[in-house]
Amino acid sequence: MNDEFYMNLALDLAEATQGQTSPNPVVGAVIVKDGVIIGLGAHLKAGEPHAEIHALRMAGEKAAEANIYVTLEPCSHHGRTPPCADAIIHAGIKRVIISSIDPNPLVAGKGIEKLKEVGIEVTSGVLAERGNKVNEVFFHYIRNKVPYVTLKQAITLDGKIAAKTGHSKWITGEDARSDVHNERSKHAAILVGINTVIQDNPSLTNRNENPGKQPVRIILDTHMKIPADRKVLQDRIAETWIITGSEVPEAKIAEFENEYVRIIKLPSPVIEIRELLERLGEEGIPSIYVEGGQAVNASFLKEKAVNRLVTYIAPKIIGGNDAPGMVGDLQVLSMDDALGLRFQSIEQIGEDLKITSSMK
Ligand code: NDP
Ligand code: ZN
């Protein structure tokens, strides 16, 4: 078997844990000796052993003189767990095959150096494109220190997100909505504007059969006008963070805060998206799934703070000028000023379409 075969297996293991390792990357490892797989591992949860350690434990003494396939450069620093490079050396591994180099400045190239110093053969960049893709979100977060932003909308064929009354349940069918729950589970947080919470009273939870980790719910609410009876404040299924401007009185904050509800007051009187993203990055949120409404969508797009757009299009038409469209005013006066996107994929989910695009 060739290197790519085992690396694909290691990448499958990594990919399967998408959404549960936050704020850590997903990593898979496979140990092979004389053409036989003797160890498999994946990093399952932050604070728990890394993929290499699980695989080495499974292989036991047989790991001596074996090859290890790892989707991400082994770590060389003492984090919450001891360095994997040391464990690989200690186990007597002969050759290390790596897909992506770790962009974390604490690791970047140092893990490989350490292995080479003791005479271990290292091959890196095997299936690097897939390796970088599975950790796209994590790499973005490490490099930029702000979350990776996915902007999701469910629209009608004529681009509306609700009827003129504000009624919006449901635009898309059951299959598309179940796909949304899947996407939610892959992000550390879900974000909406206060109007959506007031009008729709959404739960913003992942309600799949196997929900995994529930993302943090983030509400942009400058003056804390959120009514106390909203599901996001009452259900205690996931954490809710309310983001406010600087002018909200402390007494009001104390009234709302509990084990599940946190109020984060930003330094400016209005919520600046850049400031918000920096703060969320500091809070350890590597990715957010922005679910509108149109005002919030416009703010993120205006700031060019969107990495990926996921748009579900329902075969329905609402019509008229009063029903809200997907994005609020962007001050575009001619087609030359329109925001340019690149379509990446299109698929049919039940009766709806799902289009994924990136910003140009
Ligand atoms: P939003 O839900 O986008 O909330 C906007 C409000 O959020 C603002 O008025 C503002 O209120 C607050 N806010 C705070 N900071 C910001 C910021 N930086 N940028 C933007 N808003 C900020 O409201 P919309 O009225 O635009 O949309 C709500 C409608 O959208 C509902 O009818 C809902 O059903 C629909 N919807 C449809 C979806 C779909 O996929 N089809 C998804 C989500 C919503 P303040 O100043 O008081 O803080
Ligand atoms: Zn490690």
Coordinates of C-alpha atoms and ligand atoms in Angstrom, one line a residue:
M1 CA 0.0 0.0 0.0
N2 CA 1.2 3.5 -0.7
D3 CA 1.5 6.5 1.6
E4 CA -1.7 8.1 0.2
F5 CA -3.8 5.1 1.1
Y6 CA -2.9 5.3 4.8
M7 CA -3.0 9.1 4.8
N8 CA -6.5 9.0 3.5
L9 CA -7.5 6.7 6.3
A10 CA -5.9 9.0 8.8
L11 CA -7.8 11.9 7.2
D12 CA -11.0 10.0 7.4
L13 CA -10.5 9.6 11.2
A14 CA -9.7 13.3 11.5
E15 CA -12.7 14.4 9.5
A16 CA -15.1 12.2 11.5
T17 CA -14.4 14.3 14.6
Q18 CA -15.1 17.6 12.9
G19 CA -16.8 20.0 15.4
Q20 CA -15.9 18.1 18.6
T21 CA -12.3 19.1 19.1
S22 CA -12.7 22.9 19.3
P23 CA -10.6 24.9 19.9
N24 CA -8.1 22.3 18.8
P25 CA -7.6 21.0 15.2
V26 CA -8.9 17.6 14.1
V27 CA -6.1 15.1 13.8
G28 CA -6.0 11.4 12.8
A29 CA -3.1 8.9 13.0
V30 CA -2.4 5.4 11.6
I31 CA 0.6 3.2 12.5
V32 CA 1.7 0.6 9.9
K33 CA 4.4 -2.1 10.2
D34 CA 5.2 -4.6 7.4
G35 CA 2.0 -3.7 5.6
V36 CA -0.2 -4.3 8.6
I37 CA -2.2 -1.6 10.4
I38 CA -1.2 -1.9 14.1
G39 CA -2.6 1.4 15.5
L40 CA -5.3 3.9 14.8
G41 CA -6.1 7.2 16.6
A42 CA -8.0 10.5 16.5
H43 CA -7.9 13.5 18.7
L44 CA -11.4 13.4 20.3
K45 CA -11.6 16.4 22.6
A46 CA -9.5 19.3 23.7
G47 CA -7.6 18.3 26.8
E48 CA -7.6 14.6 25.9
P49 CA -4.7 12.7 24.3
H50 CA -3.7 13.7 20.8
A51 CA -4.2 11.3 17.8
E52 CA -0.6 10.0 17.8
I53 CA -0.9 9.0 21.5
H54 CA -4.1 6.9 21.0
A55 CA -2.5 5.2 18.0
L56 CA 0.8 4.5 19.8
R57 CA -1.1 3.1 22.8
M58 CA -2.9 0.7 20.5
A59 CA 0.3 -0.4 18.8
G60 CA 2.1 -0.9 22.1
E61 CA 5.6 -2.4 21.7
K62 CA 5.0 -3.2 18.1
A63 CA 5.4 0.5 17.3
A64 CA 9.2 0.1 17.2
E65 CA 10.5 0.3 13.6
A66 CA 6.9 1.1 12.4
N67 CA 5.7 4.0 10.2
I68 CA 3.2 6.5 11.5
Y69 CA 0.9 8.6 9.3
V70 CA -0.3 11.8 10.9
T71 CA -2.6 14.4 9.3
L72 CA -0.9 17.3 11.1
E73 CA 2.7 17.8 12.2
P74 CA 3.2 16.3 15.6
C75 CA 3.4 18.8 18.4
S76 CA 6.7 19.6 20.1
H77 CA 5.6 21.8 22.9
H78 CA 4.2 21.1 26.3
G79 CA 0.5 22.1 26.1
R80 CA -2.2 20.4 28.2
T81 CA -0.6 17.1 27.2
P82 CA 3.2 16.2 26.7
P83 CA 4.6 16.6 23.2
C84 CA 3.7 13.9 20.7
A85 CA 7.1 14.2 19.0
D86 CA 8.7 12.9 22.2
A87 CA 6.3 10.0 22.4
I88 CA 7.0 9.1 18.7
I89 CA 10.8 9.1 19.4
H90 CA 10.3 7.1 22.6
A91 CA 8.3 4.5 20.8
G92 CA 11.1 3.8 18.3
I93 CA 9.1 4.9 15.2
K94 CA 11.2 4.7 12.0
R95 CA 9.4 7.0 9.6
V96 CA 6.8 9.8 10.1
I97 CA 4.5 10.7 7.2
I98 CA 2.7 14.1 7.6
S99 CA 0.0 15.8 5.6
S100 CA -0.2 19.5 6.9
I101 CA 2.4 21.5 8.6
D102 CA 1.1 23.0 11.9
P103 CA 0.7 26.8 11.4
N104 CA 0.7 27.3 15.2
P105 CA 3.9 29.3 15.8
L106 CA 4.6 27.2 18.9
V107 CA 4.9 24.1 16.6
A108 CA 5.5 25.2 13.0
G109 CA 8.3 23.0 11.7
K110 CA 9.7 22.4 15.2
G111 CA 8.0 19.0 15.5
I112 CA 9.6 17.9 12.3
E113 CA 13.0 19.2 13.3
K114 CA 12.9 17.4 16.6
L115 CA 12.1 14.1 14.8
K116 CA 14.8 14.6 12.2
E117 CA 17.4 15.4 14.9
V118 CA 17.2 11.8 16.2
G119 CA 17.4 10.3 12.7
I120 CA 13.7 9.6 12.1
E121 CA 12.8 9.8 8.4
V122 CA 10.1 12.5 7.8
T123 CA 8.0 13.0 4.7
S124 CA 5.6 15.9 4.8
G125 CA 2.9 17.3 2.5
V126 CA 1.3 14.0 1.7
L127 CA -2.3 14.8 0.5
A128 CA -1.7 18.3 1.9
E129 CA -4.6 19.8 0.0
R130 CA -7.1 17.5 1.8
G131 CA -5.1 17.9 5.1
N132 CA -5.4 21.7 4.9
K133 CA -9.0 21.5 3.9
V134 CA -10.1 19.5 7.0
N135 CA -8.5 22.0 9.2
E136 CA -9.4 25.1 7.2
V137 CA -11.2 26.6 10.1
F138 CA -8.6 25.9 12.7
F139 CA -5.7 27.2 10.5
H140 CA -7.7 30.4 9.8
Y141 CA -8.1 30.9 13.5
I142 CA -4.5 30.3 14.4
R143 CA -3.2 32.6 11.7
N144 CA -5.6 35.5 12.2
K145 CA -6.7 35.0 15.8
V146 CA -10.4 35.7 14.8
P147 CA -13.1 33.1 14.1
Y148 CA -13.7 31.6 10.7
V149 CA -17.1 33.0 9.6
T150 CA -19.8 31.1 7.7
L151 CA -22.8 33.1 6.7
K152 CA -25.9 31.0 6.2
Q153 CA -29.2 32.0 4.8
A154 CA -32.4 30.3 3.7
I155 CA -34.0 32.3 0.9
T156 CA -36.8 32.0 -1.6
L157 CA -36.0 31.9 -5.3
D158 CA -36.6 35.7 -5.3
G159 CA -34.1 36.2 -2.4
K160 CA -36.4 36.8 0.5
I161 CA -35.7 35.7 4.1
A162 CA -39.3 36.3 5.4
A163 CA -42.7 37.6 4.4
K164 CA -43.5 41.3 4.9
T165 CA -45.1 40.4 8.3
G166 CA -41.7 38.9 9.4
H167 CA -43.1 35.3 9.2
S168 CA -40.3 32.9 8.1
K169 CA -41.1 29.4 9.3
W170 CA -40.3 27.7 7.2
I171 CA -38.7 28.7 4.0
T172 CA -36.8 25.5 3.2
G173 CA -37.9 21.9 3.6
E174 CA -37.0 19.4 6.3
D175 CA -33.9 18.0 4.6
A176 CA -32.3 21.4 4.2
R177 CA -33.1 22.2 7.8
S178 CA -31.6 19.0 9.0
D179 CA -28.4 19.9 7.0
V180 CA -28.4 23.2 8.9
H181 CA -28.3 21.3 12.1
N182 CA -25.3 19.4 10.8
E183 CA -23.5 22.6 9.9
R184 CA -24.3 24.1 13.3
S185 CA -22.6 21.2 15.0
K186 CA -19.4 21.9 13.1
H187 CA -19.1 25.4 14.4
A188 CA -18.2 26.7 17.9
A189 CA -20.9 29.3 17.9
I190 CA -24.1 30.4 16.1
L191 CA -24.8 34.2 15.8
V192 CA -28.0 36.2 15.1
G193 CA -29.2 39.7 15.5
I194 CA -31.7 40.7 18.3
N195 CA -34.6 41.2 15.8
T196 CA -34.4 37.6 14.9
V197 CA -34.6 36.6 18.5
I198 CA -37.5 38.9 19.2
Q199 CA -39.5 37.9 16.1
D200 CA -38.8 34.2 15.7
N201 CA -37.8 33.1 19.3
P202 CA -35.4 30.5 17.8
S203 CA -33.7 27.8 20.0
L204 CA -30.5 28.0 18.0
T205 CA -29.5 24.5 19.1
N206 CA -28.3 21.5 17.1
R207 CA -31.2 19.1 17.1
N208 CA -29.7 16.2 15.2
E209 CA -30.1 12.7 16.4
N210 CA -26.5 12.7 17.7
P211 CA -26.1 16.4 18.6
G212 CA -22.5 16.2 19.8
K213 CA -21.3 19.5 21.3
Q214 CA -23.8 22.4 21.3
P215 CA -22.4 25.6 19.9
V216 CA -22.5 28.8 22.0
R217 CA -25.4 31.0 21.0
I218 CA -24.4 34.6 20.3
I219 CA -26.9 37.4 20.1
L220 CA -26.0 41.0 18.9
D221 CA -28.1 43.2 21.2
T222 CA -26.6 46.7 21.6
H223 CA -29.0 47.9 24.3
M224 CA -30.0 44.6 25.9
K225 CA -33.6 44.7 24.8
I226 CA -33.9 40.9 24.7
P227 CA -37.1 39.8 26.4
A228 CA -36.5 37.5 29.4
D229 CA -38.8 34.8 28.2
R230 CA -36.8 33.9 25.0
K231 CA -35.8 30.3 24.6
V232 CA -32.1 31.1 24.3
L233 CA -32.3 32.5 27.9
Q234 CA -34.6 29.9 29.3
D235 CA -33.9 26.4 27.9
R236 CA -30.4 25.8 29.4
I237 CA -29.5 23.5 26.5
A238 CA -26.5 25.6 25.4
E239 CA -24.6 28.7 26.5
T240 CA -25.9 32.0 25.4
W241 CA -23.7 35.0 25.1
I242 CA -25.3 38.4 24.6
I243 CA -23.1 41.0 23.0
T244 CA -23.9 44.6 24.0
G245 CA -22.5 48.1 23.4
S246 CA -20.6 50.0 26.1
E247 CA -23.6 51.8 27.4
V248 CA -25.6 49.0 29.0
P249 CA -25.9 49.5 32.8
E250 CA -24.2 47.0 35.0
A251 CA -27.4 46.4 37.0
K252 CA -29.1 45.2 33.9
I253 CA -26.3 42.8 33.2
A254 CA -26.4 41.3 36.7
E255 CA -30.1 40.7 36.2
F256 CA -29.6 38.3 33.3
E257 CA -26.3 36.5 34.0
N258 CA -26.3 32.9 35.2
E259 CA -24.5 29.6 34.6
Y260 CA -25.8 29.6 31.0
V261 CA -26.1 33.2 30.1
R262 CA -23.1 35.6 29.7
I263 CA -23.2 39.2 28.8
I264 CA -20.2 40.6 26.9
K265 CA -20.0 44.3 26.8
L266 CA -17.8 45.7 24.0
P267 CA -15.8 48.9 24.3
S268 CA -17.8 50.9 21.7
P269 CA -21.4 52.1 22.1
V270 CA -22.3 50.3 18.8
I271 CA -21.2 46.7 18.0
E272 CA -18.3 46.9 15.6
I273 CA -17.9 43.6 13.7
R274 CA -14.0 43.7 13.8
E275 CA -14.0 44.4 17.5
L276 CA -16.5 41.6 18.1
L277 CA -14.5 39.0 16.1
E278 CA -11.3 39.9 18.0
R279 CA -13.1 39.5 21.3
L280 CA -14.6 36.2 20.2
G281 CA -11.1 35.0 19.1
E282 CA -9.8 35.9 22.6
E283 CA -12.6 34.0 24.1
G284 CA -11.4 30.8 22.2
I285 CA -14.2 30.7 19.6
P286 CA -12.5 29.4 16.3
S287 CA -15.6 29.5 14.1
I288 CA -19.1 31.1 13.9
Y289 CA -22.2 30.3 11.9
V290 CA -24.0 33.5 11.2
E291 CA -27.7 33.0 10.7
G292 CA -28.9 36.6 10.1
G293 CA -31.2 38.5 9.8
Q294 CA -30.5 40.9 7.0
A295 CA -29.0 43.7 9.2
V296 CA -26.5 41.3 10.6
N297 CA -25.7 39.8 7.2
A298 CA -25.1 43.3 5.9
S299 CA -22.7 44.2 8.7
F300 CA -20.6 41.1 8.2
L301 CA -20.5 41.5 4.4
K302 CA -19.6 45.2 4.6
E303 CA -16.7 44.4 6.8
K304 CA -15.6 41.6 4.4
A305 CA -15.7 39.4 7.5
V306 CA -17.2 36.4 5.8
N307 CA -15.1 33.3 4.8
R308 CA -17.8 31.2 3.4
L309 CA -21.5 31.7 2.4
V310 CA -24.0 28.8 2.5
T311 CA -27.3 29.7 0.8
Y312 CA -30.3 27.4 0.7
I313 CA -32.7 28.4 -2.0
A314 CA -36.3 27.2 -1.8
P315 CA -38.5 26.7 -4.9
K316 CA -40.8 29.4 -3.6
I317 CA -41.6 33.0 -4.4
I318 CA -42.8 35.7 -2.0
G319 CA -42.6 38.8 -4.2
G320 CA -43.0 42.5 -3.4
N321 CA -40.6 45.2 -2.1
D322 CA -41.7 44.9 1.6
A323 CA -40.6 41.4 2.3
P324 CA -36.9 41.5 3.5
G325 CA -34.2 40.3 1.3
M326 CA -31.1 38.3 2.4
V327 CA -28.8 41.3 2.9
G328 CA -29.6 44.8 4.2
D329 CA -28.3 48.0 2.4
L330 CA -24.7 47.8 1.3
Q331 CA -24.8 51.2 -0.4
V332 CA -24.2 49.6 -3.8
L333 CA -25.0 52.2 -6.5
S334 CA -23.7 50.4 -9.6
M335 CA -23.0 46.8 -10.6
D336 CA -19.3 47.7 -10.4
D337 CA -19.7 48.1 -6.6
A338 CA -21.5 44.8 -6.1
L339 CA -19.7 42.3 -3.8
G340 CA -18.2 39.6 -5.9
L341 CA -18.4 36.0 -4.9
R342 CA -17.2 32.7 -6.3
F343 CA -19.5 29.7 -6.4
Q344 CA -17.7 26.7 -4.9
S345 CA -20.4 24.0 -5.0
I346 CA -24.1 23.4 -5.6
E347 CA -26.2 20.5 -4.6
Q348 CA -29.9 19.7 -4.3
I349 CA -31.0 18.8 -0.8
G350 CA -34.6 17.5 -0.8
E351 CA -36.5 20.1 -2.7
D352 CA -34.1 22.9 -2.1
L353 CA -30.7 24.0 -3.5
K354 CA -27.6 24.5 -1.3
I355 CA -25.0 26.8 -2.8
T356 CA -21.6 27.3 -1.1
S357 CA -19.6 30.3 -2.1
S358 CA -16.6 32.3 -1.0
M359 CA -15.9 36.0 -1.3
K360 CA -13.6 37.2 -4.1
Ligands
NDP1 P1 -31.5 41.0 12.8 O1 -31.9 39.8 13.3 O2 -30.3 41.0 11.8 O3 -31.1 42.0 14.0 C1 -30.7 43.3 13.7 C2 -30.5 44.0 15.0 O4 -29.3 43.5 15.7 C3 -30.1 45.5 14.7 O5 -31.3 46.2 14.5 C4 -29.4 45.8 16.0 O6 -30.4 46.1 17.0 C5 -28.7 44.5 16.4 N1 -27.3 44.7 16.1 C6 -26.4 44.9 17.0 N2 -25.2 45.1 16.4 C7 -25.4 44.9 15.1 C8 -24.5 45.0 14.0 N3 -23.2 45.2 14.1 N4 -25.0 44.8 12.8 C9 -26.3 44.5 12.6 N5 -27.2 44.4 13.6 C10 -26.7 44.7 14.9 O7 -32.7 41.8 12.1 P2 -33.4 42.0 10.8 O8 -34.7 42.7 11.1 O9 -32.5 42.4 9.7 O10 -33.9 40.5 10.4 C11 -34.9 39.8 11.1 C12 -35.7 39.0 10.1 O11 -34.9 38.1 9.4 C13 -36.8 38.2 10.9 O12 -38.0 38.4 10.2 C14 -36.3 36.8 10.7 O13 -37.4 35.9 10.6 C15 -35.6 36.8 9.4 N6 -34.5 35.8 9.4 C16 -34.5 34.9 8.3 C17 -33.5 34.0 8.2 C18 -33.5 33.1 7.1 O14 -32.5 32.3 6.9 N7 -34.5 33.1 6.2 C19 -32.5 33.9 9.2 C20 -32.6 34.8 10.3 C21 -33.6 35.8 10.3 P3 -29.9 47.0 18.3 O15 -29.3 48.3 17.7 O16 -31.1 47.2 19.1 O17 -28.9 46.2 18.9
ZN2 ZN 0.4 16.3 20.0

